[in-house]
Amino acid sequence: MTKVLGIDIGAKFVVAFCLEQLPVGMSYPDFYKRNAKSCISKIGMDNSKEGSSINLRDAIELLQEIQPDYLVMEPTGVWYSRLWSDLAAHLGIKVKWIGHSDLSHNRGAYGFKDKDDRTDAFCLAVSYFDPIFNARNAWLYWRTGAIAEVNNRLLEIKSLESTTKIFTQQLRQRLKHEFPEVADRAITNSRAIGGFSPWVGWLADVHSYKRIENEYAKSIATALSIAITDYTRNHALSIVGAQIQETKLKDDLCTRLLGDSFDRYRDTLELFGFGYVMQATILTNIYPFEKFLLSGQPHIDRYEDDRGKHKKNKSLSGFQLSLGMGKRLVESGGSSALTYSGSSFARKMLYCWITTNVLPEKMQDSWLVCELDKRAKSNPTAALTVAQLRTRWKETKGTPKDRHMAGVRSAMTLGYRITRLLYDRLLIEVSS
C-alpha cells in the first residue's frame, strides 16, 4: 500500500497529512474531521520549538518513522519547498508537485469551502490518489540540473531588479531636493566601470566623474547650500552594489545558456531575436520540450459533441499555457470570451519583449515580422498583419484605459502567434 504525505509549506510552519488510500464510505470533509488529530503534524521551519510543533531536525526523524513513499507539495516560494525537496531526496522519498490553481480546484471539488493549511495538506495527499486528476496528468515538472541553475539566476536577477527599483524611487525623491538636475536621469549599468551607473557611483563616493562634479558645482542645490546627505549616498551605494551583483548574475546566466543542455534550443531562440534573459524565461517554462509531446509526437485529441467534430493539439495548448498564452473560454448565458491563462510571469515578460522588439517600426523587416505576416496572409480567415496591430497599439498608447486595452490586446495577439510559431520551430529542431 502506497503511503503519501501531503505537506503544505509556509514561511514559519509546515503542515503534513498522511494518507494511504482514498477515503471511502464518507465525504472527504467528514473523513478529514475524524482523522485530522491522528494524521496531522505541524513542523516549524527552524530549529526552535514553538507550542506543540516539532522542528526541522525532528522532521527528519518523523519522515523516517512514517516512511512515506511520496511527498505531495506545491512549489511554494521556491526556496521553502526546495528545502523539503532536498530533504526528500536525502531520504529517498519521491516527490510529486501540484500547481496552485489545480490545488484550489481540487479543494473545491473535494467539498471544502474554507482554505487553511491543514485542509490543504489533506487535499494534497488526496490528489495523489484522485483518478480524475491523474487522468489529466497535471503534475508539475520540477526543474533539476542545468535548467534549475538557469532558473536560480533568473529569479535572483528579478529579485535584485525589484530591490534596486525601491532604492531608485527613494533616491530620486531625495535628489529632487539635494541635486534636482540629475533626479530623473537614467540609471543604466556600465560594464566598462564594473557594472554600475557612473553618476550613481559618483554619488556613492566609489567612482570619480568630472562631468557630474561640474554639474553639481552649478546646481541650484549648491547655490542654496543644500548638501547631499549620507542617507542619499548610502542609497546610491546600495544601488551600485545591486547593479554590480546583477551584472555578475547576468554574465553567469549567459554562460549557462551556452551549455550543452540547450544546444538544440539555441538557434531557434536566437532566430526569434530573444535576449538571454528572455531566453532563460522561455527555457525555464518549456524545458524539456519533450514534456509536451506524447511518445515523441504532438498529442492530437479528436472528439465529437453536439457542436460537431473537434481536433485539438494538446501539445501546442500545453506549450502556450506554460508561456502564459494559453486561451481559456469563459461562457455565461449569452456571452462568451476568451482569456489568456498560464504563467503570469512569462506572459508579462513576453508582453514587455513584444513592445520593445516587435511593435516598434524599426523591427518591420525582421525575420520574425515577415514570418508572422506570411502566416497571417495564409490564414483562411482574415487576420491582422503586424503593421496593422502595430498601428492599433501605437494609436492607443497613453489613452484612457478602455482604448489602451485595445493596444494591449494587439500585443497579446502577437504573443499568441509568436508562441505558436515558436512551438512549430522547436517541434522541428528539438524533436527531430
PDB file of N, CA and C in Angstrom, residues 259-358:
ATOM      1  N   GLY A 259      25.505  26.351 -22.411  1.00  0.00           N
ATOM      2  CA  GLY A 259      25.822  24.973 -22.056  1.00  0.00           C
ATOM      3  C   GLY A 259      25.255  23.964 -23.040  1.00  0.00           C
ATOM      4  N   ASP A 260      25.786  22.761 -22.993  1.00  0.00           N
ATOM      5  CA  ASP A 260      25.385  21.699 -23.930  1.00  0.00           C
ATOM      6  C   ASP A 260      23.902  21.347 -23.819  1.00  0.00           C
ATOM      7  N   SER A 261      23.312  21.524 -22.624  1.00  0.00           N
ATOM      8  CA  SER A 261      21.915  21.129 -22.413  1.00  0.00           C
ATOM      9  C   SER A 261      20.957  21.887 -23.317  1.00  0.00           C
ATOM     10  N   PHE A 262      21.366  23.083 -23.774  1.00  0.00           N
ATOM     11  CA  PHE A 262      20.449  23.935 -24.534  1.00  0.00           C
ATOM     12  C   PHE A 262      20.872  24.103 -25.990  1.00  0.00           C
ATOM     13  N   ASP A 263      21.769  23.238 -26.464  1.00  0.00           N
ATOM     14  CA  ASP A 263      22.234  23.324 -27.844  1.00  0.00           C
ATOM     15  C   ASP A 263      21.084  23.229 -28.842  1.00  0.00           C
ATOM     16  N   ARG A 264      20.125  22.353 -28.559  1.00  0.00           N
ATOM     17  CA  ARG A 264      19.024  22.121 -29.502  1.00  0.00           C
ATOM     18  C   ARG A 264      18.053  23.300 -29.565  1.00  0.00           C
ATOM     19  N   TYR A 265      18.088  24.156 -28.566  1.00  0.00           N
ATOM     20  CA  TYR A 265      17.145  25.274 -28.489  1.00  0.00           C
ATOM     21  C   TYR A 265      17.761  26.599 -28.958  1.00  0.00           C
ATOM     22  N   ARG A 266      19.079  26.696 -28.879  1.00  0.00           N
ATOM     23  CA  ARG A 266      19.743  28.000 -29.015  1.00  0.00           C
ATOM     24  C   ARG A 266      19.482  28.667 -30.362  1.00  0.00           C
ATOM     25  N   ASP A 267      19.639  27.926 -31.446  1.00  0.00           N
ATOM     26  CA  ASP A 267      19.480  28.525 -32.771  1.00  0.00           C
ATOM     27  C   ASP A 267      18.072  29.085 -32.963  1.00  0.00           C
ATOM     28  N   THR A 268      17.073  28.347 -32.499  1.00  0.00           N
ATOM     29  CA  THR A 268      15.686  28.797 -32.654  1.00  0.00           C
ATOM     30  C   THR A 268      15.417  30.049 -31.839  1.00  0.00           C
ATOM     31  N   LEU A 269      15.864  30.078 -30.586  1.00  0.00           N
ATOM     32  CA  LEU A 269      15.625  31.233 -29.729  1.00  0.00           C
ATOM     33  C   LEU A 269      16.349  32.468 -30.254  1.00  0.00           C
ATOM     34  N   GLU A 270      17.546  32.280 -30.793  1.00  0.00           N
ATOM     35  CA  GLU A 270      18.285  33.414 -31.360  1.00  0.00           C
ATOM     36  C   GLU A 270      17.659  33.881 -32.670  1.00  0.00           C
ATOM     37  N   LEU A 271      17.091  32.955 -33.439  1.00  0.00           N
ATOM     38  CA  LEU A 271      16.407  33.317 -34.677  1.00  0.00           C
ATOM     39  C   LEU A 271      15.240  34.263 -34.391  1.00  0.00           C
ATOM     40  N   PHE A 272      14.541  34.037 -33.277  1.00  0.00           N
ATOM     41  CA  PHE A 272      13.420  34.892 -32.891  1.00  0.00           C
ATOM     42  C   PHE A 272      13.891  36.246 -32.354  1.00  0.00           C
ATOM     43  N   GLY A 273      15.171  36.351 -32.034  1.00  0.00           N
ATOM     44  CA  GLY A 273      15.702  37.606 -31.516  1.00  0.00           C
ATOM     45  C   GLY A 273      15.581  37.765 -30.021  1.00  0.00           C
ATOM     46  N   PHE A 274      15.369  36.670 -29.299  1.00  0.00           N
ATOM     47  CA  PHE A 274      15.245  36.748 -27.840  1.00  0.00           C
ATOM     48  C   PHE A 274      16.616  37.012 -27.211  1.00  0.00           C
ATOM     49  N   GLY A 275      16.670  37.965 -26.275  1.00  0.00           N
ATOM     50  CA  GLY A 275      17.880  38.181 -25.499  1.00  0.00           C
ATOM     51  C   GLY A 275      18.036  37.082 -24.466  1.00  0.00           C
ATOM     52  N   TYR A 276      19.166  37.064 -23.748  1.00  0.00           N
ATOM     53  CA  TYR A 276      19.424  35.920 -22.865  1.00  0.00           C
ATOM     54  C   TYR A 276      18.478  35.866 -21.663  1.00  0.00           C
ATOM     55  N   VAL A 277      17.992  37.020 -21.183  1.00  0.00           N
ATOM     56  CA  VAL A 277      17.034  36.982 -20.081  1.00  0.00           C
ATOM     57  C   VAL A 277      15.706  36.402 -20.568  1.00  0.00           C
ATOM     58  N   MET A 278      15.276  36.807 -21.759  1.00  0.00           N
ATOM     59  CA  MET A 278      14.041  36.265 -22.325  1.00  0.00           C
ATOM     60  C   MET A 278      14.218  34.795 -22.679  1.00  0.00           C
ATOM     61  N   GLN A 279      15.396  34.424 -23.167  1.00  0.00           N
ATOM     62  CA  GLN A 279      15.667  33.007 -23.443  1.00  0.00           C
ATOM     63  C   GLN A 279      15.547  32.185 -22.167  1.00  0.00           C
ATOM     64  N   ALA A 280      16.102  32.703 -21.081  1.00  0.00           N
ATOM     65  CA  ALA A 280      16.036  31.994 -19.800  1.00  0.00           C
ATOM     66  C   ALA A 280      14.592  31.860 -19.333  1.00  0.00           C
ATOM     67  N   THR A 281      13.795  32.930 -19.511  1.00  0.00           N
ATOM     68  CA  THR A 281      12.382  32.885 -19.119  1.00  0.00           C
ATOM     69  C   THR A 281      11.643  31.803 -19.891  1.00  0.00           C
ATOM     70  N   ILE A 282      11.883  31.729 -21.186  1.00  0.00           N
ATOM     71  CA  ILE A 282      11.210  30.724 -22.012  1.00  0.00           C
ATOM     72  C   ILE A 282      11.670  29.320 -21.649  1.00  0.00           C
ATOM     73  N   LEU A 283      12.977  29.131 -21.538  1.00  0.00           N
ATOM     74  CA  LEU A 283      13.512  27.796 -21.255  1.00  0.00           C
ATOM     75  C   LEU A 283      13.046  27.253 -19.914  1.00  0.00           C
ATOM     76  N   THR A 284      12.999  28.107 -18.896  1.00  0.00           N
ATOM     77  CA  THR A 284      12.586  27.617 -17.576  1.00  0.00           C
ATOM     78  C   THR A 284      11.126  27.179 -17.560  1.00  0.00           C
ATOM     79  N   ASN A 285      10.364  27.594 -18.577  1.00  0.00           N
ATOM     80  CA  ASN A 285       8.954  27.199 -18.640  1.00  0.00           C
ATOM     81  C   ASN A 285       8.696  26.060 -19.621  1.00  0.00           C
ATOM     82  N   ILE A 286       9.551  25.907 -20.628  1.00  0.00           N
ATOM     83  CA  ILE A 286       9.238  24.897 -21.657  1.00  0.00           C
ATOM     84  C   ILE A 286      10.239  23.746 -21.710  1.00  0.00           C
ATOM     85  N   TYR A 287      11.328  23.821 -20.931  1.00  0.00           N
ATOM     86  CA  TYR A 287      12.361  22.779 -20.981  1.00  0.00           C
ATOM     87  C   TYR A 287      12.014  21.606 -20.052  1.00  0.00           C
ATOM     88  N   PRO A 288      12.161  20.366 -20.487  1.00  0.00           N
ATOM     89  CA  PRO A 288      12.479  19.944 -21.852  1.00  0.00           C
ATOM     90  C   PRO A 288      11.234  19.978 -22.733  1.00  0.00           C
ATOM     91  N   PHE A 289      11.398  20.273 -23.987  1.00  0.00           N
ATOM     92  CA  PHE A 289      10.274  20.395 -24.909  1.00  0.00           C
ATOM     93  C   PHE A 289       9.498  19.084 -25.014  1.00  0.00           C
ATOM     94  N   GLU A 290      10.178  17.968 -24.830  1.00  0.00           N
ATOM     95  CA  GLU A 290       9.542  16.657 -24.974  1.00  0.00           C
ATOM     96  C   GLU A 290       8.404  16.426 -23.978  1.00  0.00           C
ATOM     97  N   LYS A 291       8.372  17.209 -22.887  1.00  0.00           N
ATOM     98  CA  LYS A 291       7.319  17.000 -21.893  1.00  0.00           C
ATOM     99  C   LYS A 291       5.938  17.346 -22.443  1.00  0.00           C
ATOM    100  N   PHE A 292       5.883  18.109 -23.545  1.00  0.00           N
ATOM    101  CA  PHE A 292       4.601  18.461 -24.149  1.00  0.00           C
ATOM    102  C   PHE A 292       4.130  17.419 -25.166  1.00  0.00           C
ATOM    103  N   LEU A 293       5.010  16.492 -25.512  1.00  0.00           N
ATOM    104  CA  LEU A 293       4.701  15.518 -26.557  1.00  0.00           C
ATOM    105  C   LEU A 293       4.222  14.197 -25.963  1.00  0.00           C
ATOM    106  N   LEU A 294       3.639  13.397 -26.799  1.00  0.00           N
ATOM    107  CA  LEU A 294       3.174  12.070 -26.422  1.00  0.00           C
ATOM    108  C   LEU A 294       3.926  11.062 -27.276  1.00  0.00           C
ATOM    109  N   SER A 295       4.821  10.302 -26.623  1.00  0.00           N
ATOM    110  CA  SER A 295       5.681   9.344 -27.338  1.00  0.00           C
ATOM    111  C   SER A 295       6.457  10.023 -28.462  1.00  0.00           C
ATOM    112  N   GLY A 296       6.921  11.249 -28.177  1.00  0.00           N
ATOM    113  CA  GLY A 296       7.741  11.970 -29.134  1.00  0.00           C
ATOM    114  C   GLY A 296       6.987  12.672 -30.241  1.00  0.00           C
ATOM    115  N   GLN A 297       5.659  12.589 -30.224  1.00  0.00           N
ATOM    116  CA  GLN A 297       4.833  13.206 -31.262  1.00  0.00           C
ATOM    117  C   GLN A 297       3.789  14.136 -30.624  1.00  0.00           C
ATOM    118  N   PRO A 298       3.300  15.127 -31.398  1.00  0.00           N
ATOM    119  CA  PRO A 298       2.245  16.001 -30.853  1.00  0.00           C
ATOM    120  C   PRO A 298       1.029  15.191 -30.414  1.00  0.00           C
ATOM    121  N   HIS A 299       0.467  15.582 -29.297  1.00  0.00           N
ATOM    122  CA  HIS A 299      -0.709  14.891 -28.760  1.00  0.00           C
ATOM    123  C   HIS A 299      -1.955  15.536 -29.355  1.00  0.00           C
ATOM    124  N   ILE A 300      -2.553  14.890 -30.351  1.00  0.00           N
ATOM    125  CA  ILE A 300      -3.743  15.417 -31.021  1.00  0.00           C
ATOM    126  C   ILE A 300      -4.981  14.732 -30.449  1.00  0.00           C
ATOM    127  N   ASP A 301      -5.883  15.522 -29.901  1.00  0.00           N
ATOM    128  CA  ASP A 301      -7.106  14.984 -29.307  1.00  0.00           C
ATOM    129  C   ASP A 301      -8.274  15.226 -30.261  1.00  0.00           C
ATOM    130  N   ARG A 302      -8.912  14.149 -30.689  1.00  0.00           N
ATOM    131  CA  ARG A 302     -10.075  14.255 -31.574  1.00  0.00           C
ATOM    132  C   ARG A 302     -11.314  13.771 -30.840  1.00  0.00           C
ATOM    133  N   TYR A 303     -12.372  14.573 -30.895  1.00  0.00           N
ATOM    134  CA  TYR A 303     -13.617  14.184 -30.224  1.00  0.00           C
ATOM    135  C   TYR A 303     -14.800  14.852 -30.917  1.00  0.00           C
ATOM    136  N   GLU A 304     -15.994  14.414 -30.561  1.00  0.00           N
ATOM    137  CA  GLU A 304     -17.215  14.923 -31.182  1.00  0.00           C
ATOM    138  C   GLU A 304     -18.240  15.214 -30.100  1.00  0.00           C
ATOM    139  N   ASP A 305     -18.934  16.356 -30.206  1.00  0.00           N
ATOM    140  CA  ASP A 305     -20.006  16.688 -29.275  1.00  0.00           C
ATOM    141  C   ASP A 305     -21.160  17.292 -30.061  1.00  0.00           C
ATOM    142  N   ASP A 306     -22.109  17.931 -29.353  1.00  0.00           N
ATOM    143  CA  ASP A 306     -23.288  18.476 -30.018  1.00  0.00           C
ATOM    144  C   ASP A 306     -22.952  19.634 -30.974  1.00  0.00           C
ATOM    145  N   ARG A 307     -21.745  20.180 -30.848  1.00  0.00           N
ATOM    146  CA  ARG A 307     -21.343  21.280 -31.726  1.00  0.00           C
ATOM    147  C   ARG A 307     -20.601  20.784 -32.966  1.00  0.00           C
ATOM    148  N   GLY A 308     -20.320  19.488 -33.012  1.00  0.00           N
ATOM    149  CA  GLY A 308     -19.643  18.933 -34.167  1.00  0.00           C
ATOM    150  C   GLY A 308     -18.353  18.225 -33.805  1.00  0.00           C
ATOM    151  N   LYS A 309     -17.529  17.986 -34.810  1.00  0.00           N
ATOM    152  CA  LYS A 309     -16.251  17.308 -34.613  1.00  0.00           C
ATOM    153  C   LYS A 309     -15.170  18.320 -34.255  1.00  0.00           C
ATOM    154  N   HIS A 310     -14.257  17.892 -33.372  1.00  0.00           N
ATOM    155  CA  HIS A 310     -13.208  18.792 -32.903  1.00  0.00           C
ATOM    156  C   HIS A 310     -11.848  18.102 -32.982  1.00  0.00           C
ATOM    157  N   LYS A 311     -10.844  18.915 -33.220  1.00  0.00           N
ATOM    158  CA  LYS A 311      -9.467  18.443 -33.244  1.00  0.00           C
ATOM    159  C   LYS A 311      -8.623  19.458 -32.483  1.00  0.00           C
ATOM    160  N   LYS A 312      -7.977  19.009 -31.414  1.00  0.00           N
ATOM    161  CA  LYS A 312      -7.205  19.934 -30.579  1.00  0.00           C
ATOM    162  C   LYS A 312      -5.788  19.416 -30.389  1.00  0.00           C
ATOM    163  N   ASN A 313      -4.829  20.288 -30.624  1.00  0.00           N
ATOM    164  CA  ASN A 313      -3.418  19.954 -30.410  1.00  0.00           C
ATOM    165  C   ASN A 313      -3.088  20.237 -28.945  1.00  0.00           C
ATOM    166  N   LYS A 314      -3.151  19.211 -28.111  1.00  0.00           N
ATOM    167  CA  LYS A 314      -2.935  19.395 -26.675  1.00  0.00           C
ATOM    168  C   LYS A 314      -1.476  19.731 -26.368  1.00  0.00           C
ATOM    169  N   SER A 315      -0.567  19.300 -27.229  1.00  0.00           N
ATOM    170  CA  SER A 315       0.849  19.642 -27.034  1.00  0.00           C
ATOM    171  C   SER A 315       1.050  21.142 -27.215  1.00  0.00           C
ATOM    172  N   LEU A 316       0.463  21.702 -28.265  1.00  0.00           N
ATOM    173  CA  LEU A 316       0.555  23.139 -28.515  1.00  0.00           C
ATOM    174  C   LEU A 316      -0.131  23.921 -27.398  1.00  0.00           C
ATOM    175  N   SER A 317      -1.289  23.459 -26.962  1.00  0.00           N
ATOM    176  CA  SER A 317      -2.020  24.150 -25.891  1.00  0.00           C
ATOM    177  C   SER A 317      -1.203  24.185 -24.611  1.00  0.00           C
ATOM    178  N   GLY A 318      -0.584  23.045 -24.258  1.00  0.00           N
ATOM    179  CA  GLY A 318       0.237  22.995 -23.051  1.00  0.00           C
ATOM    180  C   GLY A 318       1.458  23.891 -23.161  1.00  0.00           C
ATOM    181  N   PHE A 319       2.053  23.940 -24.355  1.00  0.00           N
ATOM    182  CA  PHE A 319       3.226  24.786 -24.597  1.00  0.00           C
ATOM    183  C   PHE A 319       2.861  26.257 -24.413  1.00  0.00           C
ATOM    184  N   GLN A 320       1.773  26.692 -25.028  1.00  0.00           N
ATOM    185  CA  GLN A 320       1.368  28.091 -24.916  1.00  0.00           C
ATOM    186  C   GLN A 320       0.923  28.429 -23.494  1.00  0.00           C
ATOM    187  N   LEU A 321       0.309  27.478 -22.819  1.00  0.00           N
ATOM    188  CA  LEU A 321      -0.099  27.691 -21.431  1.00  0.00           C
ATOM    189  C   LEU A 321       1.110  27.930 -20.540  1.00  0.00           C
ATOM    190  N   SER A 322       2.194  27.193 -20.788  1.00  0.00           N
ATOM    191  CA  SER A 322       3.398  27.342 -19.964  1.00  0.00           C
ATOM    192  C   SER A 322       4.025  28.720 -20.134  1.00  0.00           C
ATOM    193  N   LEU A 323       3.753  29.394 -21.260  1.00  0.00           N
ATOM    194  CA  LEU A 323       4.293  30.731 -21.518  1.00  0.00           C
ATOM    195  C   LEU A 323       3.249  31.818 -21.281  1.00  0.00           C
ATOM    196  N   GLY A 324       2.155  31.450 -20.629  1.00  0.00           N
ATOM    197  CA  GLY A 324       1.133  32.436 -20.272  1.00  0.00           C
ATOM    198  C   GLY A 324       0.212  32.812 -21.406  1.00  0.00           C
ATOM    199  N   MET A 325       0.288  32.092 -22.532  1.00  0.00           N
ATOM    200  CA  MET A 325      -0.514  32.438 -23.697  1.00  0.00           C
ATOM    201  C   MET A 325      -1.543  31.360 -24.033  1.00  0.00           C
ATOM    202  N   GLY A 326      -1.916  30.541 -23.038  1.00  0.00           N
ATOM    203  CA  GLY A 326      -2.999  29.597 -23.246  1.00  0.00           C
ATOM    204  C   GLY A 326      -4.326  30.340 -23.248  1.00  0.00           C
ATOM    205  N   LYS A 327      -5.293  29.845 -23.985  1.00  0.00           N
ATOM    206  CA  LYS A 327      -6.598  30.511 -24.049  1.00  0.00           C
ATOM    207  C   LYS A 327      -7.636  29.701 -23.284  1.00  0.00           C
ATOM    208  N   ARG A 328      -8.434  30.432 -22.498  1.00  0.00           N
ATOM    209  CA  ARG A 328      -9.475  29.793 -21.683  1.00  0.00           C
ATOM    210  C   ARG A 328     -10.818  30.421 -22.033  1.00  0.00           C
ATOM    211  N   LEU A 329     -11.792  29.578 -22.337  1.00  0.00           N
ATOM    212  CA  LEU A 329     -13.122  30.062 -22.689  1.00  0.00           C
ATOM    213  C   LEU A 329     -13.930  30.324 -21.430  1.00  0.00           C
ATOM    214  N   VAL A 330     -14.484  31.525 -21.336  1.00  0.00           N
ATOM    215  CA  VAL A 330     -15.379  31.883 -20.235  1.00  0.00           C
ATOM    216  C   VAL A 330     -16.735  32.182 -20.846  1.00  0.00           C
ATOM    217  N   GLU A 331     -17.694  31.299 -20.622  1.00  0.00           N
ATOM    218  CA  GLU A 331     -19.019  31.415 -21.234  1.00  0.00           C
ATOM    219  C   GLU A 331     -20.080  31.457 -20.153  1.00  0.00           C
ATOM    220  N   SER A 332     -20.974  32.420 -20.267  1.00  0.00           N
ATOM    221  CA  SER A 332     -22.050  32.558 -19.286  1.00  0.00           C
ATOM    222  C   SER A 332     -23.269  33.127 -19.995  1.00  0.00           C
ATOM    223  N   GLY A 333     -24.361  32.368 -19.961  1.00  0.00           N
ATOM    224  CA  GLY A 333     -25.567  32.838 -20.625  1.00  0.00           C
ATOM    225  C   GLY A 333     -25.330  33.030 -22.108  1.00  0.00           C
ATOM    226  N   GLY A 334     -25.620  34.245 -22.577  1.00  0.00           N
ATOM    227  CA  GLY A 334     -25.444  34.530 -23.999  1.00  0.00           C
ATOM    228  C   GLY A 334     -24.107  35.138 -24.334  1.00  0.00           C
ATOM    229  N   SER A 335     -23.236  35.305 -23.350  1.00  0.00           N
ATOM    230  CA  SER A 335     -21.934  35.925 -23.604  1.00  0.00           C
ATOM    231  C   SER A 335     -20.808  34.898 -23.449  1.00  0.00           C
ATOM    232  N   SER A 336     -19.760  35.112 -24.211  1.00  0.00           N
ATOM    233  CA  SER A 336     -18.587  34.249 -24.099  1.00  0.00           C
ATOM    234  C   SER A 336     -17.353  35.069 -24.425  1.00  0.00           C
ATOM    235  N   ALA A 337     -16.233  34.698 -23.827  1.00  0.00           N
ATOM    236  CA  ALA A 337     -14.986  35.425 -24.051  1.00  0.00           C
ATOM    237  C   ALA A 337     -13.818  34.476 -23.858  1.00  0.00           C
ATOM    238  N   LEU A 338     -12.738  34.763 -24.561  1.00  0.00           N
ATOM    239  CA  LEU A 338     -11.502  34.008 -24.405  1.00  0.00           C
ATOM    240  C   LEU A 338     -10.511  34.855 -23.616  1.00  0.00           C
ATOM    241  N   THR A 339      -9.960  34.285 -22.568  1.00  0.00           N
ATOM    242  CA  THR A 339      -8.967  34.988 -21.765  1.00  0.00           C
ATOM    243  C   THR A 339      -7.659  34.208 -21.797  1.00  0.00           C
ATOM    244  N   TYR A 340      -6.558  34.918 -21.616  1.00  0.00           N
ATOM    245  CA  TYR A 340      -5.253  34.262 -21.586  1.00  0.00           C
ATOM    246  C   TYR A 340      -4.983  33.704 -20.196  1.00  0.00           C
ATOM    247  N   SER A 341      -4.383  32.538 -20.151  1.00  0.00           N
ATOM    248  CA  SER A 341      -4.098  31.895 -18.870  1.00  0.00           C
ATOM    249  C   SER A 341      -2.729  31.246 -18.929  1.00  0.00           C
ATOM    250  N   GLY A 342      -2.278  30.768 -17.777  1.00  0.00           N
ATOM    251  CA  GLY A 342      -0.957  30.159 -17.686  1.00  0.00           C
ATOM    252  C   GLY A 342      -0.038  31.013 -16.846  1.00  0.00           C
ATOM    253  N   SER A 343       1.262  30.883 -17.048  1.00  0.00           N
ATOM    254  CA  SER A 343       2.261  31.593 -16.254  1.00  0.00           C
ATOM    255  C   SER A 343       2.140  33.105 -16.441  1.00  0.00           C
ATOM    256  N   SER A 344       1.740  33.807 -15.387  1.00  0.00           N
ATOM    257  CA  SER A 344       1.594  35.263 -15.481  1.00  0.00           C
ATOM    258  C   SER A 344       2.957  35.939 -15.635  1.00  0.00           C
ATOM    259  N   PHE A 345       3.991  35.367 -15.007  1.00  0.00           N
ATOM    260  CA  PHE A 345       5.332  35.938 -15.114  1.00  0.00           C
ATOM    261  C   PHE A 345       5.833  35.871 -16.553  1.00  0.00           C
ATOM    262  N   ALA A 346       5.670  34.710 -17.188  1.00  0.00           N
ATOM    263  CA  ALA A 346       6.108  34.558 -18.581  1.00  0.00           C
ATOM    264  C   ALA A 346       5.311  35.481 -19.493  1.00  0.00           C
ATOM    265  N   ARG A 347       4.018  35.631 -19.209  1.00  0.00           N
ATOM    266  CA  ARG A 347       3.179  36.497 -20.044  1.00  0.00           C
ATOM    267  C   ARG A 347       3.622  37.957 -19.942  1.00  0.00           C
ATOM    268  N   LYS A 348       3.944  38.420 -18.738  1.00  0.00           N
ATOM    269  CA  LYS A 348       4.407  39.798 -18.551  1.00  0.00           C
ATOM    270  C   LYS A 348       5.741  40.025 -19.253  1.00  0.00           C
ATOM    271  N   MET A 349       6.650  39.065 -19.129  1.00  0.00           N
ATOM    272  CA  MET A 349       7.948  39.181 -19.790  1.00  0.00           C
ATOM    273  C   MET A 349       7.789  39.208 -21.309  1.00  0.00           C
ATOM    274  N   LEU A 350       6.905  38.353 -21.822  1.00  0.00           N
ATOM    275  CA  LEU A 350       6.671  38.295 -23.265  1.00  0.00           C
ATOM    276  C   LEU A 350       6.053  39.598 -23.756  1.00  0.00           C
ATOM    277  N   TYR A 351       5.124  40.150 -22.988  1.00  0.00           N
ATOM    278  CA  TYR A 351       4.486  41.424 -23.359  1.00  0.00           C
ATOM    279  C   TYR A 351       5.530  42.537 -23.437  1.00  0.00           C
ATOM    280  N   CYS A 352       6.383  42.625 -22.436  1.00  0.00           N
ATOM    281  CA  CYS A 352       7.439  43.656 -22.430  1.00  0.00           C
ATOM    282  C   CYS A 352       8.375  43.479 -23.621  1.00  0.00           C
ATOM    283  N   TRP A 353       8.708  42.225 -23.932  1.00  0.00           N
ATOM    284  CA  TRP A 353       9.607  41.960 -25.049  1.00  0.00           C
ATOM    285  C   TRP A 353       8.957  42.363 -26.370  1.00  0.00           C
ATOM    286  N   ILE A 354       7.680  42.071 -26.531  1.00  0.00           N
ATOM    287  CA  ILE A 354       6.964  42.407 -27.765  1.00  0.00           C
ATOM    288  C   ILE A 354       6.906  43.920 -27.965  1.00  0.00           C
ATOM    289  N   THR A 355       6.645  44.669 -26.891  1.00  0.00           N
ATOM    290  CA  THR A 355       6.523  46.129 -27.017  1.00  0.00           C
ATOM    291  C   THR A 355       7.852  46.809 -27.312  1.00  0.00           C
ATOM    292  N   THR A 356       8.959  46.114 -27.097  1.00  0.00           N
ATOM    293  CA  THR A 356      10.271  46.717 -27.366  1.00  0.00           C
ATOM    294  C   THR A 356      10.996  46.077 -28.546  1.00  0.00           C
ATOM    295  N   ASN A 357      10.564  44.891 -28.976  1.00  0.00           N
ATOM    296  CA  ASN A 357      11.299  44.179 -30.017  1.00  0.00           C
ATOM    297  C   ASN A 357      10.473  43.790 -31.241  1.00  0.00           C
ATOM    298  N   VAL A 358       9.157  43.976 -31.191  1.00  0.00           N
ATOM    299  CA  VAL A 358       8.318  43.629 -32.334  1.00  0.00           C
ATOM    300  C   VAL A 358       7.471  44.818 -32.787  1.00  0.00           C
TER     301      VAL A 358
END
